[in-house]
CSV table of C-alpha atoms in Angstrom, one decimal:
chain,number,residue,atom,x,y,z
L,1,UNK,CA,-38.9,-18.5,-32.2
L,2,UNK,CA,-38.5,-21.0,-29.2
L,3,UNK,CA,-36.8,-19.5,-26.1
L,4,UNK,CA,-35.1,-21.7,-23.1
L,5,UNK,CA,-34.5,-20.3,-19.5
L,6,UNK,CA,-32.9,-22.1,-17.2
L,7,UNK,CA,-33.0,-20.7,-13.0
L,8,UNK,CA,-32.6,-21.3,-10.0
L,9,UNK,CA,-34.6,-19.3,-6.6
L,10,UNK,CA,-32.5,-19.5,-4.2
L,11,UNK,CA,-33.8,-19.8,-0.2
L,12,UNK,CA,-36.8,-17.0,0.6
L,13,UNK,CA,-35.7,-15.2,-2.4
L,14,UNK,CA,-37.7,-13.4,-4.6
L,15,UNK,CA,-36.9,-13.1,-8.6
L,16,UNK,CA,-39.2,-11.7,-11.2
L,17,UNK,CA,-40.5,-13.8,-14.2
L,18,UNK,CA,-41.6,-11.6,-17.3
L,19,UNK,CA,-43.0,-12.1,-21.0
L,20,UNK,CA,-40.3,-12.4,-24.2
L,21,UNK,CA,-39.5,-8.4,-24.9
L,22,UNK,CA,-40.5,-6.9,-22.0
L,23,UNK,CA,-41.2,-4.0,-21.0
L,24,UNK,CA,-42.7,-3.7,-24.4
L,25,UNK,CA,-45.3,-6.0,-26.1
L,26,UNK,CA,-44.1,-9.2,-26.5
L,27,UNK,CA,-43.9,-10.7,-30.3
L,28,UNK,CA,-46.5,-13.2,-32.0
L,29,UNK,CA,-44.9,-16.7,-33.4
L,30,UNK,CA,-42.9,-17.4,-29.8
L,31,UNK,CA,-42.7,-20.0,-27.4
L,32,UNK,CA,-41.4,-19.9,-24.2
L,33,UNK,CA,-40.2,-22.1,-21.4
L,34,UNK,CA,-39.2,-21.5,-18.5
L,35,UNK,CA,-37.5,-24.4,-15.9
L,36,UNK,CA,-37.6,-23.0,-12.2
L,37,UNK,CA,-35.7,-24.7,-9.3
L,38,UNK,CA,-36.0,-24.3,-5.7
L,39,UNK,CA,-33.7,-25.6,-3.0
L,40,UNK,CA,-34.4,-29.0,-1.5
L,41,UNK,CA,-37.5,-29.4,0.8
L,42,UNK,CA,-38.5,-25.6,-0.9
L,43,UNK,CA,-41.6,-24.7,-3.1
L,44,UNK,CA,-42.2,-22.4,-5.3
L,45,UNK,CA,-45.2,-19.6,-5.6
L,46,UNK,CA,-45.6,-17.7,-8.2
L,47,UNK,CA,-47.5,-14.4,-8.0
L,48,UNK,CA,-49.0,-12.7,-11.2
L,49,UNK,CA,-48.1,-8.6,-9.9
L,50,UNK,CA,-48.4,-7.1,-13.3
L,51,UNK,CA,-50.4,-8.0,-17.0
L,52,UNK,CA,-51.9,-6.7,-19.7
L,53,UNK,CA,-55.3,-7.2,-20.8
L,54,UNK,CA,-57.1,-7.8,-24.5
L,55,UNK,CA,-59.1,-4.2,-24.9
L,56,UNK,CA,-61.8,-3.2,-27.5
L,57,UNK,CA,-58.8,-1.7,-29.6
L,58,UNK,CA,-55.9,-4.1,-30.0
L,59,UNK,CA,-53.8,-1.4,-30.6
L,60,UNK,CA,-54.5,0.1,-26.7
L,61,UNK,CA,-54.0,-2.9,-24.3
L,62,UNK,CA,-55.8,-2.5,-21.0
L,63,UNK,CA,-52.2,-2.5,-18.8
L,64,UNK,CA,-53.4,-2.9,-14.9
L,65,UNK,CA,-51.9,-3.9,-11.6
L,66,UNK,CA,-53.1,-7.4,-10.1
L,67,UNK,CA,-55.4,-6.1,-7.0
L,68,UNK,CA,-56.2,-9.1,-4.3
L,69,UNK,CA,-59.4,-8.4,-3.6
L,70,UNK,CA,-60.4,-9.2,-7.4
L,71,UNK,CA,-61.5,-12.9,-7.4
L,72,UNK,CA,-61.7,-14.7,-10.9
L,73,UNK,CA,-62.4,-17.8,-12.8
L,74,UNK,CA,-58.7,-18.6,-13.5
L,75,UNK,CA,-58.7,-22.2,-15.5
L,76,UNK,CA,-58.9,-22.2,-19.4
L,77,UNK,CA,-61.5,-24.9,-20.0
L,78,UNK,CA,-60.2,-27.1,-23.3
L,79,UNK,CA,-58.7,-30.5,-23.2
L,80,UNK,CA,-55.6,-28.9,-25.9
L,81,UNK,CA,-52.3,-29.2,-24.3
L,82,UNK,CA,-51.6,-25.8,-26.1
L,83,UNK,CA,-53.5,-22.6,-26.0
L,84,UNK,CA,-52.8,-19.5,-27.8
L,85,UNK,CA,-51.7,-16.8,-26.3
L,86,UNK,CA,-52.0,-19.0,-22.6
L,87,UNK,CA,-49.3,-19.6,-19.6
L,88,UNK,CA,-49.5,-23.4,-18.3
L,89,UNK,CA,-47.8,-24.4,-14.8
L,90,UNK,CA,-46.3,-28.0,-14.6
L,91,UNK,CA,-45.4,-29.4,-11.1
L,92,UNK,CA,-42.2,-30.6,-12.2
L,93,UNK,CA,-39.1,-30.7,-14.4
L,94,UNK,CA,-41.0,-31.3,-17.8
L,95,UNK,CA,-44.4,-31.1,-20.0
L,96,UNK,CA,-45.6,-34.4,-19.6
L,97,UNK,CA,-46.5,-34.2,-16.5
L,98,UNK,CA,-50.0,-33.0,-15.5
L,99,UNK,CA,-50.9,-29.6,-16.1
L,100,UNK,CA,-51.0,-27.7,-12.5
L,101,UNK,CA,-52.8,-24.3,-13.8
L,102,UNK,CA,-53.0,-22.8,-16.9
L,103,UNK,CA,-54.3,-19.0,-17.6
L,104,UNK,CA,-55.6,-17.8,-20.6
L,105,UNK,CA,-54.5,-14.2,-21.9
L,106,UNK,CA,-58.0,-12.7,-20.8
L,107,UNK,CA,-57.9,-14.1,-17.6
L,108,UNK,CA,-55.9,-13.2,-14.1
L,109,UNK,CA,-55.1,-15.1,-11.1
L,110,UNK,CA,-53.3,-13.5,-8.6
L,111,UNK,CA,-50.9,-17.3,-7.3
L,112,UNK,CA,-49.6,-20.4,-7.7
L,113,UNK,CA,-48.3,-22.6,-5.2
L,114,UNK,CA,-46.2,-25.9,-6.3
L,115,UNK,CA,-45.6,-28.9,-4.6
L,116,UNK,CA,-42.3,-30.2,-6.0
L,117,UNK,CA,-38.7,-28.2,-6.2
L,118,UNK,CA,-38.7,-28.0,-10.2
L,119,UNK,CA,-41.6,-26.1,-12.1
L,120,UNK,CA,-42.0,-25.4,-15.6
L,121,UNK,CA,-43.6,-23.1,-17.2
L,122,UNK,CA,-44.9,-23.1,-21.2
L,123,UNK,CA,-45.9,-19.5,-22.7
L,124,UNK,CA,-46.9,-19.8,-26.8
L,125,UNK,CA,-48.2,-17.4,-29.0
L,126,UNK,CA,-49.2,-17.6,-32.2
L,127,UNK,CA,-50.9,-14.5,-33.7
L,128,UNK,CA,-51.5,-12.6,-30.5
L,129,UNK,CA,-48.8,-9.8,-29.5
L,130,UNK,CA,-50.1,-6.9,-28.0
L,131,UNK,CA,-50.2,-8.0,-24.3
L,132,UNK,CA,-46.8,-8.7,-21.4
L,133,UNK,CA,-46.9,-10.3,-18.0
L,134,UNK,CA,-45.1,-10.5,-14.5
L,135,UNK,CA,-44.5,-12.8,-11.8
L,136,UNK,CA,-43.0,-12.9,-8.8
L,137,UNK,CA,-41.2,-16.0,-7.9
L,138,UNK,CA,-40.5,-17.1,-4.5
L,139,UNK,CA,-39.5,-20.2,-3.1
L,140,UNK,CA,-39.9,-20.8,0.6
């Protein structure tokens, strides 16, 4: 399944961003993207407030609340322009543009700050299904 979402942040507002089927798990074969727009001479950060984590039993994902003070490696490491079960952050209107972060279903970062006024966002999933996410968008 291949979902399209189209939005706009308006001026020092806040929205939230969440994974396909939420609040419940999201489903494996899905890809996602998401096209973000801020108001001219805005950016956009993105702040992950919310995720679940892969746990011994796949059946009982680790749900926790992002914490600040809980520093990370938060780049996937593979030359692939698509990773299972990742979320990749474009600094701009498309995917062939350079890759600005991309986190890995096991990883956390708690923000990401663009540079332009259009941001895309790519979620896939192949086989992987027991996990959901949350961002806070906010342009400023």
């Amino acid at each position: 399944m291949k979902i399209t979402i189209y939005f706009t942040v308006k001026q020092n507002e806040m929205v939230q961003l969440h994974s396909p089927n939420y609040p419940n798990l999201y489903p494996k074969s899905i890809e996602c993207i998401w096209l973000i727009k801020a108001p001219s001479g805005y950016s956009i950060q993105f702040n992950l407030t919310q995720y679940t984590a892969l746990n011994y039993h796949p059946q009982q994902p680790d749900m926790r609340i992002w914490r600040s003070n809980f520093n990370t490696n938060v780049t996937c490491q593979n030359s692939r322009s698509i990773l299972e079960g990742s979320i990749a952050f474009y600094d701009g209107n498309n995917t062939d543009v350079e890759i600005l972060e991309r986190f890995c279903h096991n990883l956390k970062q708690p923000e990401v700050v663009t540079s332009t006024t259009e941001q895309v966002i790519f979620f896939f999933t192949y086989f992987i299904f027991h996990m959901f996410f949350i961002y806070s968008i906010f342009s400023y």
